[in-house]
């Protein structure tokens, strides 16, 4: 299963949308506390810059849809003269659980439906902000730490929390995708031994870049840009269904998909009857 670096996805606001939303709603989130709002805005900009500048932690993401048969998605994700492709259906809970079991103690995979409703997004971040500021009001004045320093630390922790929550927020214009996503943070390291040897041959291979779980960071070209990604193994029984696109309404296409599934997914794709066809009545 391919996980792509979030910075290289088609939505250019990935990772930054939450900060822009927070800045716009800063006064409300800070409950009109002037000193908190000033710190909040300053740290919003600082953390946003740090996320761009310091790539020690990189987020990698695999995207799905909760809609199994959607003409807009067939059009967008299957390219060419005719819309031909396959929709793989997964058991989301089993998939998520199996990933965290396999990489337990090394990687943690977050998963969930993307929220597009801005009102709901604001309700979530307001609730979190209230909890953090309530903590500050209850404990800051009884500590030896300066109140201002405690406020700065509180807001910094709040924004760090909102950044992770914001990985599941997107603008309403993407709502048609009905996305479900799985995300993990990758601590990227460089194999210095391989790197020094590569200078001797002038060949830098993808295997030089690895993270601590040995999920190799590889690259594929797209629109002239080398896009980082990693291949993540999943439990085969998590695959539950295969659906053919609207233009593949024939028996030989179903047979080919069934035969291809039998090497790894015979436990859940047991017969050709488990291969369905899109119900969208279109012709190209």
XYZ file of C-alpha atoms in Angstrom:
284
model
C 0.000 0.000 0.000
C 1.539 3.301 -1.077
C 1.862 6.113 1.471
C 2.825 9.444 -0.098
C 4.481 12.412 1.589
C 1.615 14.811 2.413
C 3.469 17.845 1.056
C 3.335 16.361 -2.450
C -0.410 15.605 -2.593
C -2.784 17.386 -4.968
C -4.253 19.589 -2.213
C -1.724 22.405 -1.774
C -3.228 23.334 1.617
C -2.432 19.933 3.190
C -0.827 20.487 6.590
C -1.364 24.261 6.507
C -5.156 24.505 6.404
C -5.467 24.041 10.169
C -3.045 26.910 10.873
C -4.856 29.268 8.497
C -8.164 28.337 10.127
C -6.738 28.906 13.608
C -5.334 32.311 12.699
C -8.641 33.443 11.237
C -10.534 32.330 14.337
C -7.852 33.299 16.867
C -10.000 35.755 18.818
C -12.779 33.205 19.304
C -10.402 30.349 20.150
C -8.673 32.479 22.764
C -12.052 33.580 24.195
C -11.164 37.237 23.548
C -8.119 37.118 25.832
C -5.919 39.797 24.259
C -2.607 38.499 25.667
C -3.437 34.949 24.568
C -4.467 36.003 21.062
C -1.165 37.810 20.479
C 0.854 34.776 21.576
C -1.453 32.465 19.633
C -0.961 34.315 16.332
C 2.808 34.562 16.825
C 3.173 30.850 17.551
C 0.847 29.904 14.674
C 3.271 31.504 12.238
C 6.330 30.113 14.033
C 5.130 26.500 14.101
C 3.958 26.708 10.490
C 7.459 27.822 9.463
C 9.074 25.097 11.579
C 6.953 22.386 9.965
C 8.251 23.509 6.585
C 11.860 24.099 7.618
C 12.543 21.099 9.871
C 11.694 17.896 8.053
C 12.745 15.564 10.879
C 9.159 14.381 11.064
C 7.369 13.896 7.778
C 3.772 12.759 7.447
C 2.978 9.997 4.959
C -0.598 9.321 3.951
C -2.751 6.793 2.118
C -6.193 7.989 1.029
C -9.451 6.098 0.511
C -13.093 6.994 -0.024
C -16.152 5.879 1.915
C -18.066 5.877 -1.397
C -17.653 2.658 -3.375
C -19.078 3.832 -6.707
C -18.837 7.505 -7.642
C -18.612 8.859 -11.191
C -16.578 11.916 -10.146
C -13.953 9.704 -8.512
C -13.843 7.297 -11.463
C -13.283 10.298 -13.740
C -10.592 11.797 -11.530
C -8.579 8.739 -10.542
C -8.754 6.637 -13.696
C -7.159 8.478 -16.584
C -6.929 7.836 -20.298
C -9.165 7.767 -23.334
C -11.668 5.588 -21.470
C -12.303 5.302 -17.748
C -10.881 1.923 -16.829
C -9.858 0.908 -13.364
C -10.620 -0.997 -10.188
C -11.958 0.014 -6.807
C -10.504 -1.984 -3.901
C -12.729 -2.211 -0.832
C -11.143 -2.606 2.615
C -12.340 -3.333 6.115
C -11.165 -0.015 7.591
C -11.037 -1.146 11.221
C -9.172 -4.353 10.421
C -6.763 -2.497 8.141
C -5.999 0.192 10.729
C -5.617 -2.292 13.579
C -3.374 -4.617 11.554
C -1.001 -1.780 10.629
C -0.592 -0.683 14.243
C -0.088 -4.304 15.305
C 2.547 -4.972 12.653
C 4.495 -1.782 13.388
C 3.792 -1.706 17.132
C 6.329 0.352 19.081
C 7.880 1.700 15.894
C 5.148 3.487 13.973
C 1.692 4.682 14.931
C -0.937 4.953 12.223
C -3.759 7.445 12.725
C -6.937 6.840 10.737
C -10.355 8.375 10.275
C -12.837 10.157 8.064
C -11.926 13.604 6.811
C -14.123 16.434 8.127
C -15.152 19.054 5.546
C -17.799 20.978 7.488
C -16.088 24.121 8.778
C -18.659 24.568 11.540
C -17.843 21.113 12.880
C -14.103 21.769 12.511
C -14.419 24.947 14.584
C -16.471 23.162 17.241
C -13.720 20.563 17.610
C -10.813 22.994 17.828
C -12.759 25.350 20.144
C -13.406 22.485 22.565
C -9.724 21.561 22.572
C -8.647 25.203 22.977
C -11.024 25.662 25.923
C -9.531 22.620 27.659
C -5.979 23.941 27.281
C -6.825 27.477 28.412
C -8.824 26.107 31.339
C -5.739 24.173 32.396
C -3.682 27.362 32.128
C -6.149 29.377 34.229
C -6.355 26.663 36.904
C -2.643 25.979 37.324
C -0.482 28.769 35.888
C -0.815 31.173 38.787
C 0.130 28.526 41.333
C 3.484 27.645 39.801
C 6.979 29.077 39.965
C 6.995 29.482 36.195
C 6.238 32.969 34.957
C 2.642 33.358 33.857
C 3.740 34.550 30.426
C 6.050 31.574 30.017
C 3.292 29.206 31.083
C 0.920 30.814 28.574
C 3.451 30.404 25.774
C 3.987 26.746 26.648
C 0.248 26.131 26.843
C -0.400 27.648 23.415
C 2.557 25.812 21.895
C 1.190 22.472 23.142
C -2.309 23.447 21.996
C -1.143 24.201 18.446
C 0.855 20.992 18.327
C -2.326 19.100 19.259
C -4.383 21.004 16.674
C -1.821 20.228 13.971
C -2.415 16.493 14.406
C -6.193 16.931 14.587
C -5.988 19.126 11.486
C -4.604 16.270 9.429
C -8.230 15.177 9.126
C -9.601 18.600 8.120
C -10.014 19.705 4.508
C -11.790 22.496 2.683
C -15.425 21.918 1.761
C -14.579 21.998 -1.968
C -13.090 18.487 -1.567
C -16.230 17.079 0.039
C -17.194 14.972 -2.999
C -14.212 12.700 -2.290
C -15.694 11.585 1.066
C -12.156 10.717 2.113
C -10.981 8.282 4.756
C -7.252 8.493 5.381
C -4.474 6.713 7.216
C -1.444 8.770 8.274
C 1.879 8.035 9.936
C 4.809 10.209 10.941
C 8.145 9.132 9.510
C 11.396 9.948 11.271
C 13.665 10.152 8.223
C 17.311 9.174 8.590
C 20.135 8.954 6.087
C 22.314 5.861 5.860
C 25.665 7.673 5.949
C 27.668 4.576 5.000
C 25.668 4.066 1.810
C 25.762 7.800 1.158
C 29.584 8.006 1.354
C 29.933 5.016 -0.967
C 27.503 6.571 -3.423
C 29.772 9.592 -3.845
C 32.459 7.260 -5.166
C 30.152 6.039 -7.921
C 28.093 9.242 -8.301
C 24.941 7.190 -7.761
C 22.525 8.083 -4.972
C 19.913 5.341 -4.684
C 16.522 5.546 -2.919
C 17.678 2.980 -0.347
C 19.998 5.620 1.131
C 16.976 7.361 2.607
C 15.282 5.221 5.240
C 13.205 5.759 8.328
C 13.697 4.004 11.636
C 11.209 1.240 10.764
C 13.074 0.447 7.538
C 10.145 1.609 5.445
C 12.340 2.725 2.582
C 11.622 6.174 1.230
C 11.463 5.847 -2.544
C 10.565 8.308 -5.269
C 8.405 8.448 -8.371
C 8.261 11.264 -10.950
C 5.093 13.325 -11.331
C 4.860 16.541 -13.337
C 8.638 16.939 -13.221
C 8.832 16.505 -9.414
C 10.292 13.531 -7.553
C 7.614 12.522 -5.045
C 8.679 10.642 -1.853
C 6.629 7.600 -0.869
C 6.906 4.360 1.082
C 5.365 0.939 0.560
C 3.561 -0.371 3.653
C 2.533 -4.011 3.928
C -0.974 -4.761 5.158
C -2.892 -7.843 6.266
C -4.292 -9.500 3.086
C -7.661 -10.353 4.673
C -8.305 -6.604 5.082
C -9.130 -6.519 1.363
C -12.840 -7.332 1.139
C -14.015 -6.450 -2.362
C -13.065 -5.481 -5.906
C -15.279 -3.351 -8.138
C -14.769 -2.725 -11.863
C -15.152 0.764 -13.324
C -18.213 1.603 -15.482
C -16.448 0.776 -18.764
C -15.297 -2.700 -17.753
C -18.677 -4.430 -17.871
C -17.568 -7.749 -19.289
C -16.810 -11.220 -18.027
C -13.179 -11.319 -19.117
C -12.387 -8.195 -17.064
C -13.967 -9.802 -13.996
C -12.067 -13.022 -14.642
C -8.748 -11.208 -14.949
C -9.347 -9.327 -11.694
C -10.270 -12.558 -9.936
C -7.161 -14.407 -11.156
C -4.957 -11.479 -10.136
C -6.461 -11.525 -6.628
C -5.778 -15.196 -5.957
C -2.061 -14.943 -5.210
C -2.536 -12.920 -2.020
C -6.249 -12.416 -1.387
C -7.914 -15.794 -1.891
C -9.126 -15.816 1.739
C -11.612 -13.015 1.062
C -11.970 -12.962 -2.753
C -13.139 -16.564 -3.062
C -14.884 -16.624 -6.446
C -15.550 -14.505 -9.496
C -18.878 -13.582 -7.901
C -16.888 -11.490 -5.404
C -15.849 -9.201 -8.264
C -18.616 -6.633 -8.808
C -19.181 -4.068 -11.547
C -20.019 -0.397 -11.174
C -23.742 0.311 -11.308
C -23.207 3.627 -13.110
C -24.833 3.363 -16.593
C -22.377 5.313 -18.739
C -20.877 4.713 -22.183
C -17.619 6.107 -23.627
